[in-house]
Tab-separated table of C-alpha atoms and ligand atoms in Angstrom:
chain	number	residue	atom	x	y	z
A	1	MET	CA	-32.180	11.870	13.153
A	2	SER	CA	-32.203	9.742	10.243
A	3	PRO	CA	-33.930	11.433	7.194
A	4	TYR	CA	-35.830	8.638	6.096
A	5	PRO	CA	-36.493	5.086	8.128
A	6	MET	CA	-33.756	2.733	6.601
A	7	ASP	CA	-32.840	-0.731	7.912
A	8	ALA	CA	-29.244	-0.940	9.545
A	9	LYS	CA	-28.580	-3.147	6.657
A	10	PRO	CA	-31.251	-2.187	3.739
A	11	THR	CA	-31.681	-4.354	0.554
A	12	TYR	CA	-32.888	-3.379	-3.081
A	13	SER	CA	-36.374	-5.219	-1.956
A	14	ARG	CA	-36.689	-2.691	0.661
A	15	LEU	CA	-35.809	0.673	-1.377
A	16	ARG	CA	-38.011	-0.561	-3.820
A	17	ALA	CA	-40.738	-1.139	-1.580
A	18	GLY	CA	-40.426	2.407	0.414
A	19	PHE	CA	-40.107	3.952	-3.115
A	20	LEU	CA	-43.174	2.572	-4.272
A	21	GLU	CA	-44.921	3.022	-1.200
A	22	ASN	CA	-44.451	6.830	-0.904
A	23	ALA	CA	-44.569	7.393	-4.627
A	24	LYS	CA	-48.460	5.775	-4.450
A	25	LYS	CA	-48.870	8.457	-1.329
A	26	HIS	CA	-47.952	11.572	-2.851
A	27	LYS	CA	-49.985	10.450	-5.981
A	28	ALA	CA	-47.279	9.870	-8.629
A	29	GLN	CA	-47.715	8.056	-11.866
A	30	VAL	CA	-45.657	5.122	-11.586
A	31	ARG	CA	-43.998	2.582	-14.309
A	32	HIS	CA	-42.075	-0.300	-13.968
A	33	PHE	CA	-39.282	-1.382	-16.344
A	34	LYS	CA	-38.685	-5.163	-15.888
A	35	HIS	CA	-34.737	-6.372	-15.726
A	36	PRO	CA	-34.001	-9.588	-17.477
A	37	LEU	CA	-32.268	-11.178	-14.502
A	38	LYS	CA	-33.034	-11.986	-10.667
A	39	GLY	CA	-31.232	-10.114	-7.957
A	40	MET	CA	-29.222	-11.552	-4.962
A	41	ASP	CA	-32.313	-12.630	-3.094
A	42	GLY	CA	-33.774	-14.263	-6.018
A	43	GLU	CA	-36.486	-11.198	-6.337
A	44	GLU	CA	-37.494	-9.766	-9.506
A	45	LEU	CA	-35.642	-6.658	-10.586
A	46	TYR	CA	-37.099	-3.475	-12.027
A	47	THR	CA	-36.123	0.325	-12.486
A	48	ASP	CA	-39.142	1.917	-11.518
A	49	ILE	CA	-39.951	5.683	-12.365
A	50	ALA	CA	-42.171	8.176	-10.562
A	51	VAL	CA	-43.488	11.186	-12.445
A	52	TRP	CA	-45.194	14.352	-11.117
A	53	ALA	CA	-46.448	16.236	-14.195
A	54	LYS	CA	-49.458	17.335	-16.177
A	55	PRO	CA	-49.549	16.621	-19.957
A	56	GLU	CA	-48.932	20.075	-21.175
A	57	THR	CA	-45.892	20.295	-18.612
A	58	LYS	CA	-42.552	21.558	-20.530
A	59	LYS	CA	-40.075	22.240	-17.533
A	60	TRP	CA	-38.549	18.826	-15.765
A	61	LEU	CA	-36.341	18.024	-12.466
A	62	VAL	CA	-34.775	14.639	-13.078
A	63	VAL	CA	-33.317	12.636	-10.434
A	64	ILE	CA	-31.465	9.578	-11.205
A	65	SER	CA	-30.148	7.061	-8.474
A	66	GLY	CA	-27.876	3.900	-8.810
A	67	THR	CA	-25.946	4.531	-12.103
A	68	HIS	CA	-23.360	2.763	-9.813
A	69	GLY	CA	-25.453	-0.104	-8.110
A	70	VAL	CA	-24.467	0.109	-4.820
A	71	GLU	CA	-24.822	3.925	-4.642
A	72	GLY	CA	-28.458	3.760	-5.035
A	73	TYR	CA	-28.795	3.218	-1.333
A	74	TYR	CA	-28.320	6.998	-0.741
A	75	GLY	CA	-29.936	7.912	-3.964
A	76	SER	CA	-33.226	6.112	-3.149
A	77	MET	CA	-33.114	7.360	0.242
A	78	CYS	CA	-33.091	11.211	-0.792
A	79	GLN	CA	-35.472	10.360	-3.655
A	80	THR	CA	-38.261	8.971	-1.724
A	81	GLN	CA	-37.606	11.232	1.488
A	82	TYR	CA	-38.010	14.237	-0.945
A	83	MET	CA	-41.627	13.153	-2.404
A	84	ASP	CA	-42.773	14.264	0.952
A	85	SER	CA	-42.401	17.629	-0.616
A	86	LEU	CA	-43.820	17.518	-3.817
A	87	ALA	CA	-47.481	17.640	-3.249
A	88	ALA	CA	-47.967	21.047	-3.924
A	89	LEU	CA	-45.927	21.109	-7.120
A	90	ALA	CA	-48.065	18.125	-8.703
A	91	GLN	CA	-51.057	20.468	-8.509
A	92	ASP	CA	-49.292	23.553	-10.247
A	93	GLY	CA	-48.299	21.581	-13.171
A	94	ARG	CA	-45.622	24.048	-14.416
A	95	VAL	CA	-42.662	21.981	-13.411
A	96	GLY	CA	-42.499	18.499	-13.612
A	97	VAL	CA	-40.603	15.925	-11.510
A	98	LEU	CA	-39.246	12.489	-12.811
A	99	MET	CA	-37.534	10.226	-10.375
A	100	VAL	CA	-35.486	7.272	-11.894
A	101	HIS	CA	-35.179	4.923	-9.452
A	102	LEU	CA	-32.303	2.301	-9.536
A	103	ILE	CA	-31.343	2.228	-13.213
A	104	ASN	CA	-29.025	-0.238	-12.502
A	105	PRO	CA	-31.068	-2.496	-10.443
A	106	TRP	CA	-28.803	-5.649	-10.466
A	107	GLY	CA	-25.950	-3.753	-9.270
A	108	THR	CA	-28.185	-2.147	-6.435
A	109	SER	CA	-29.341	-5.704	-5.361
A	110	TRP	CA	-25.711	-7.604	-5.538
A	111	LYS	CA	-24.370	-4.148	-3.747
A	112	ARG	CA	-21.912	-3.675	-6.501
A	113	ARG	CA	-20.782	-0.642	-8.475
A	114	VAL	CA	-20.963	-2.508	-11.689
A	115	ASN	CA	-23.961	-4.350	-13.905
A	116	GLU	CA	-24.753	-7.526	-14.706
A	117	ASP	CA	-22.218	-7.693	-17.327
A	118	ASN	CA	-19.557	-6.236	-14.927
A	119	ILE	CA	-20.045	-2.891	-16.823
A	120	ASP	CA	-19.349	0.312	-15.199
A	121	LEU	CA	-22.335	2.256	-16.296
A	122	ASN	CA	-20.439	5.814	-16.533
A	123	ARG	CA	-17.960	4.256	-19.345
A	124	ASN	CA	-20.969	2.889	-21.316
A	125	TYR	CA	-22.760	5.725	-22.918
A	126	LEU	CA	-20.529	5.760	-26.055
A	127	ASP	CA	-21.438	5.290	-29.826
A	128	PHE	CA	-20.537	1.440	-30.175
A	129	ALA	CA	-20.314	2.096	-33.869
A	130	GLN	CA	-17.138	4.019	-33.538
A	131	PRO	CA	-13.733	2.814	-32.643
A	132	LEU	CA	-13.602	2.531	-28.738
A	133	PRO	CA	-11.158	4.099	-26.490
A	134	GLN	CA	-8.043	2.591	-26.000
A	135	ASN	CA	-6.268	2.461	-22.542
A	136	ARG	CA	-2.485	1.218	-22.760
A	137	TYR	CA	-1.968	1.901	-19.053
A	138	TYR	CA	-4.795	-0.402	-18.182
A	139	GLU	CA	-3.291	-2.927	-19.994
A	140	ALA	CA	-0.189	-2.804	-18.061
A	141	LEU	CA	-2.556	-3.290	-14.984
A	142	HIS	CA	-4.826	-5.837	-16.218
A	143	PRO	CA	-2.779	-8.744	-14.934
A	144	LEU	CA	-3.137	-7.881	-11.442
A	145	PHE	CA	-7.076	-8.375	-11.732
A	146	VAL	CA	-7.352	-11.554	-13.461
A	147	LYS	CA	-8.750	-14.757	-11.987
A	148	GLU	CA	-5.511	-16.083	-11.675
A	149	ALA	CA	-4.709	-13.165	-9.424
A	150	ALA	CA	-7.427	-13.759	-7.058
A	151	THR	CA	-6.112	-15.710	-3.975
A	152	GLY	CA	-2.994	-16.783	-1.955
A	153	ALA	CA	0.673	-15.764	-3.177
A	154	ALA	CA	-0.497	-14.346	-6.362
A	155	ARG	CA	-3.074	-11.863	-4.687
A	156	GLN	CA	-0.298	-10.963	-2.320
A	157	LYS	CA	1.848	-10.350	-5.454
A	158	SER	CA	-0.771	-8.292	-7.126
A	159	ASN	CA	-1.234	-6.196	-3.955
A	160	GLU	CA	2.271	-5.601	-3.464
A	161	GLN	CA	2.581	-4.522	-7.347
A	162	TRP	CA	-0.197	-2.150	-7.022
A	163	ALA	CA	1.463	-0.520	-3.813
A	164	GLU	CA	4.577	-0.105	-5.614
A	165	LYS	CA	2.870	1.346	-8.549
A	166	SER	CA	0.893	3.563	-6.398
A	167	LYS	CA	4.174	4.922	-4.436
A	168	GLU	CA	5.819	5.482	-8.076
A	169	ILE	CA	3.331	7.731	-9.666
A	170	GLY	CA	0.732	8.422	-6.684
A	171	HIS	CA	-2.715	6.852	-6.055
A	172	THR	CA	-4.464	9.849	-7.759
A	173	ALA	CA	-2.524	9.362	-11.012
A	174	LEU	CA	-2.828	5.549	-10.785
A	175	MET	CA	-6.782	5.636	-10.179
A	176	ASN	CA	-6.914	8.247	-13.162
A	177	GLN	CA	-5.170	5.610	-15.726
A	178	LEU	CA	-7.382	2.555	-14.180
A	179	GLY	CA	-10.728	4.401	-13.675
A	180	ALA	CA	-10.149	5.974	-17.459
A	181	GLY	CA	-12.165	2.688	-18.327
A	182	GLN	CA	-11.250	-0.014	-21.106
A	183	TYR	CA	-13.230	-1.984	-23.488
A	184	LEU	CA	-11.219	-5.144	-24.240
A	185	HIS	CA	-11.475	-7.282	-20.699
A	186	GLN	CA	-14.801	-8.139	-19.654
A	187	ASP	CA	-13.019	-9.549	-16.617
A	188	GLY	CA	-11.393	-6.606	-15.601
A	189	LEU	CA	-11.815	-3.295	-13.847
A	190	TYR	CA	-13.846	-0.214	-15.125
A	191	PHE	CA	-15.094	-2.242	-18.167
A	192	GLY	CA	-17.157	-0.043	-20.406
A	193	GLY	CA	-19.072	-2.963	-22.241
A	194	PHE	CA	-19.071	-3.984	-25.786
A	195	LYS	CA	-22.425	-2.740	-26.656
A	196	PRO	CA	-25.106	-0.632	-25.083
A	197	SER	CA	-26.249	-1.861	-21.683
A	198	TRP	CA	-29.725	-2.932	-20.420
A	199	SER	CA	-29.520	0.370	-18.300
A	200	ASN	CA	-28.335	2.241	-20.940
A	201	ALA	CA	-31.188	1.571	-23.395
A	202	THR	CA	-33.915	2.038	-20.417
A	203	LEU	CA	-32.698	5.252	-19.568
A	204	ARG	CA	-32.671	6.566	-23.318
A	205	ALA	CA	-36.156	4.822	-23.427
A	206	ILE	CA	-37.594	6.931	-20.412
A	207	MET	CA	-36.161	10.197	-21.415
A	208	GLY	CA	-37.458	9.948	-24.888
A	209	GLU	CA	-41.158	9.046	-23.634
A	210	PHE	CA	-40.978	12.007	-21.061
A	211	LEU	CA	-38.808	14.868	-21.878
A	212	ALA	CA	-38.696	14.498	-25.787
A	213	ASP	CA	-40.963	17.846	-25.950
A	214	CYS	CA	-39.607	19.270	-22.840
A	215	THR	CA	-38.091	23.300	-23.381
A	216	ASP	CA	-36.101	23.115	-19.742
A	217	ALA	CA	-34.619	20.394	-17.497
A	218	ILE	CA	-32.135	19.930	-15.016
A	219	CYS	CA	-31.126	16.495	-14.406
A	220	LEU	CA	-29.269	15.299	-11.183
A	221	ASP	CA	-27.602	11.948	-11.290
A	222	LEU	CA	-26.484	10.816	-7.249
A	223	HIS	CA	-23.464	9.131	-6.417
A	224	THR	CA	-21.376	8.260	-3.613
A	225	GLY	CA	-17.790	7.058	-2.709
A	226	ALA	CA	-15.638	10.269	-3.712
A	227	GLY	CA	-14.571	13.198	-1.715
A	228	ALA	CA	-14.688	14.114	1.810
A	229	TYR	CA	-16.733	12.510	4.334
A	230	GLY	CA	-20.281	13.308	4.430
A	231	HIS	CA	-19.645	16.205	1.926
A	232	PRO	CA	-21.785	16.082	-1.145
A	233	MET	CA	-19.632	17.699	-4.270
A	234	LEU	CA	-21.801	19.243	-6.873
A	235	MET	CA	-20.122	18.360	-10.315
A	236	ALA	CA	-20.705	19.164	-13.878
A	237	ILE	CA	-19.233	16.596	-15.914
A	238	ALA	CA	-18.919	16.815	-19.861
A	239	GLU	CA	-16.611	16.358	-22.504
A	240	ARG	CA	-16.607	20.269	-23.157
A	241	GLU	CA	-18.350	23.234	-21.936
A	242	TYR	CA	-22.105	23.754	-22.785
A	243	PRO	CA	-24.594	26.778	-21.850
A	244	GLY	CA	-26.091	24.437	-19.135
A	245	ILE	CA	-23.032	25.043	-17.283
A	246	ARG	CA	-23.377	28.453	-16.707
A	247	ASP	CA	-26.772	28.272	-15.573
A	248	ALA	CA	-25.418	25.564	-12.920
A	249	GLN	CA	-22.994	28.446	-11.715
A	250	ARG	CA	-25.779	31.018	-11.379
A	251	ILE	CA	-27.997	28.721	-9.527
A	252	TYR	CA	-25.365	27.098	-7.139
A	253	GLY	CA	-22.615	29.727	-7.063
A	254	ALA	CA	-19.083	29.747	-8.697
A	255	TRP	CA	-17.742	26.832	-6.280
A	256	LEU	CA	-19.681	24.278	-8.596
A	257	TYR	CA	-16.931	21.727	-9.959
A	258	THR	CA	-16.755	21.348	-13.505
A	259	VAL	CA	-15.140	18.478	-14.736
A	260	LEU	CA	-14.388	18.219	-18.371
A	261	THR	CA	-13.438	14.840	-19.371
A	262	GLY	CA	-10.916	13.465	-22.300
A	263	ALA	CA	-8.003	11.319	-22.325
A	264	SER	CA	-5.389	13.709	-21.274
A	265	GLN	CA	-7.821	15.368	-18.351
A	266	THR	CA	-7.024	14.958	-14.658
A	267	THR	CA	-9.271	16.119	-11.721
A	268	ASP	CA	-8.519	15.479	-7.901
A	269	THR	CA	-11.906	15.180	-7.271
A	270	GLY	CA	-11.903	11.698	-7.016
A	271	ILE	CA	-13.667	10.796	-10.189
A	272	SER	CA	-12.103	10.077	-13.223
A	273	ALA	CA	-11.422	12.762	-15.580
A	274	ALA	CA	-9.656	10.387	-18.351
A	275	ALA	CA	-12.694	8.609	-19.053
A	276	THR	CA	-15.394	8.637	-21.512
A	277	GLY	CA	-18.811	7.377	-21.635
A	278	TYR	CA	-20.465	9.072	-19.003
A	279	THR	CA	-24.359	9.131	-18.515
A	280	SER	CA	-23.706	13.021	-18.195
A	281	GLN	CA	-22.223	13.402	-21.747
A	282	ALA	CA	-24.936	11.313	-23.042
A	283	MET	CA	-27.959	12.961	-21.308
A	284	VAL	CA	-26.249	16.337	-22.550
A	285	ASP	CA	-26.092	14.983	-26.099
A	286	LEU	CA	-29.931	13.678	-25.801
A	287	MET	CA	-31.120	17.121	-24.572
A	288	THR	CA	-29.088	19.066	-27.598
A	289	GLY	CA	-31.417	22.105	-28.344
A	290	LYS	CA	-33.328	22.308	-24.985
A	291	ARG	CA	-32.121	24.571	-22.070
A	292	PHE	CA	-30.409	21.774	-20.090
A	293	CYS	CA	-28.123	21.342	-17.610
A	294	GLN	CA	-27.045	18.084	-16.427
A	295	LEU	CA	-25.229	17.515	-12.588
A	296	VAL	CA	-23.536	14.919	-10.642
A	297	ILE	CA	-23.870	14.804	-6.761
A	298	GLU	CA	-20.892	12.938	-5.324
A	299	CYS	CA	-21.115	12.386	-1.510
A	300	GLY	CA	-17.737	11.300	0.245
A	301	THR	CA	-17.437	8.597	2.361
A	302	TYR	CA	-14.213	6.601	3.504
A	303	ASP	CA	-10.858	7.131	2.016
A	304	GLY	CA	-10.759	5.201	-1.358
A	305	GLU	CA	-7.129	4.359	-1.088
A	306	LYS	CA	-7.339	2.627	2.183
A	307	VAL	CA	-10.794	1.166	2.328
A	308	GLY	CA	-12.614	1.614	-1.006
A	309	HIS	CA	-10.162	0.130	-3.199
A	310	ASP	CA	-9.582	-2.938	-1.162
A	311	ALA	CA	-13.799	-3.325	-0.752
A	312	LEU	CA	-13.903	-3.151	-4.624
A	313	LEU	CA	-11.304	-5.585	-5.156
A	314	ASN	CA	-12.354	-8.330	-2.703
A	315	ASP	CA	-16.094	-8.078	-4.512
A	316	HIS	CA	-14.189	-8.100	-7.985
A	317	PHE	CA	-12.560	-11.059	-7.243
A	318	LEU	CA	-15.505	-13.188	-5.567
A	319	HIS	CA	-17.779	-12.469	-8.307
A	320	LEU	CA	-14.974	-13.491	-11.148
A	321	CYS	CA	-14.357	-16.798	-9.333
A	322	GLY	CA	-18.042	-17.232	-8.777
A	323	ASN	CA	-17.917	-17.516	-4.791
A	324	LEU	CA	-21.317	-15.940	-4.098
A	325	GLN	CA	-22.146	-17.324	-0.749
A	326	GLY	CA	-20.496	-17.957	2.605
A	327	LYS	CA	-18.770	-15.783	5.320
A	328	GLU	CA	-16.365	-14.037	3.043
A	329	PHE	CA	-19.013	-12.917	0.650
A	330	GLU	CA	-21.351	-11.482	3.397
A	331	GLN	CA	-18.306	-9.857	4.791
A	332	THR	CA	-17.499	-8.111	1.655
A	333	LYS	CA	-20.786	-7.222	0.879
A	334	ASP	CA	-21.461	-5.690	4.131
A	335	LYS	CA	-17.833	-3.655	3.861
A	336	LEU	CA	-19.040	-2.204	0.422
A	337	LEU	CA	-22.461	-1.151	1.770
A	338	GLU	CA	-20.697	0.538	4.392
A	339	PHE	CA	-18.137	2.177	1.905
A	340	PHE	CA	-20.830	3.599	-0.410
A	341	PHE	CA	-23.616	3.891	2.389
A	342	PRO	CA	-22.479	4.623	5.789
A	343	SER	CA	-24.784	3.333	8.681
A	344	ASP	CA	-23.795	6.302	10.662
A	345	GLN	CA	-26.770	8.454	10.974
A	346	ASP	CA	-24.851	11.825	11.139
A	347	TRP	CA	-23.661	11.078	7.581
A	348	ARG	CA	-26.789	10.163	6.181
A	349	GLU	CA	-28.608	13.271	7.693
A	350	LEU	CA	-25.642	15.684	6.320
A	351	VAL	CA	-25.985	14.186	2.868
A	352	TRP	CA	-29.831	14.238	2.850
A	353	VAL	CA	-29.862	18.219	3.900
A	354	ARG	CA	-27.582	19.007	1.362
A	355	THR	CA	-29.080	16.875	-1.373
A	356	ARG	CA	-32.490	18.484	-0.370
A	357	GLN	CA	-31.087	21.864	-0.746
A	358	ILE	CA	-29.734	21.066	-4.170
A	359	PHE	CA	-33.264	19.522	-5.207
A	360	ASP	CA	-34.969	22.662	-3.800
A	361	ARG	CA	-32.678	25.395	-5.500
A	362	ALA	CA	-33.297	23.260	-8.832
A	363	LEU	CA	-36.865	23.323	-8.632
A	364	ALA	CA	-37.189	27.059	-7.641
A	365	ASP	CA	-35.213	28.108	-10.760
A	366	LEU	CA	-37.079	26.072	-12.821
A	367	PHE	CA	-40.456	27.752	-11.544
A	368	GLU	CA	-38.484	31.242	-12.062
A	369	ARG	CA	-37.742	30.773	-15.669
B	1	ZN	ZN1	-20.706	6.404	-8.861
């Protein structure tokens, strides 16, 4: 059974309406952060938050969806559905819940991983006053992704070069080089930005307002697209070990994935360990001095090598060339949504059940402290 009534082809507006409706039903405090641009259907865009807490609440569960816009369809589904079990908690007030709904609303509306500036938000949480990371591997790959390589024989050649490279060093190693991020080419892949994005500033403002004086918190950032089909991996992603990782292992068990990131790091989880600028690290830094644990739930869908890369590349070229309507555009968007949010009801039920368990355990632990 579907965990929550979802359309076969959901839209940003449907997600938003469902989230706000259920938040109202369950008496959450809601706030709306208006995005400067419009969505794919000309709709206004917002990051919304729903809060269940009392003024004296010091312990918090935070759930963020849509860091990678199109992955927010899964995140929103779980956030909205989970509200149904929060009624008693709101009365109690010892533990608060903050749901940050679609932190990259432009990306969710346009069914893209990136934001309005072609930024991968999980490369954007850096100190831009400092020298930015260099990625010499990306420099060699960039010509495969520029406008001139978008169509026809040039695209064919670009595909062949990619396949050759993948054969040479292996797909995982190649994706690690590519996914490490880059800060020079706004028209490229895994671009980290020239400055903090709207979503980055908005998340910091939300955290500053609600969690500045908290003592304990667990934050879950919801993603899809890496790992085995229907299997939500739970991961701690950080530049270095911090005490919250031990808390997470105690709560969830030794199987919890810990991905330490850095220029020379690798992982076979399907995410990039060589990247910097993760939301996760920014949250850990923001919460310094508190008992805090930052986790990512990453739900596997289809084969990234066979399906995901091609769909993402098609989407990249369509936006790069400004081809934002017509059959090819629609088909590409359908494929991307299917890759990041499979329409298979069994997939949706599987990821919801496991995500709910992860939420439940986090809340139970916060109550017991
Ligand atoms: Zn993601």
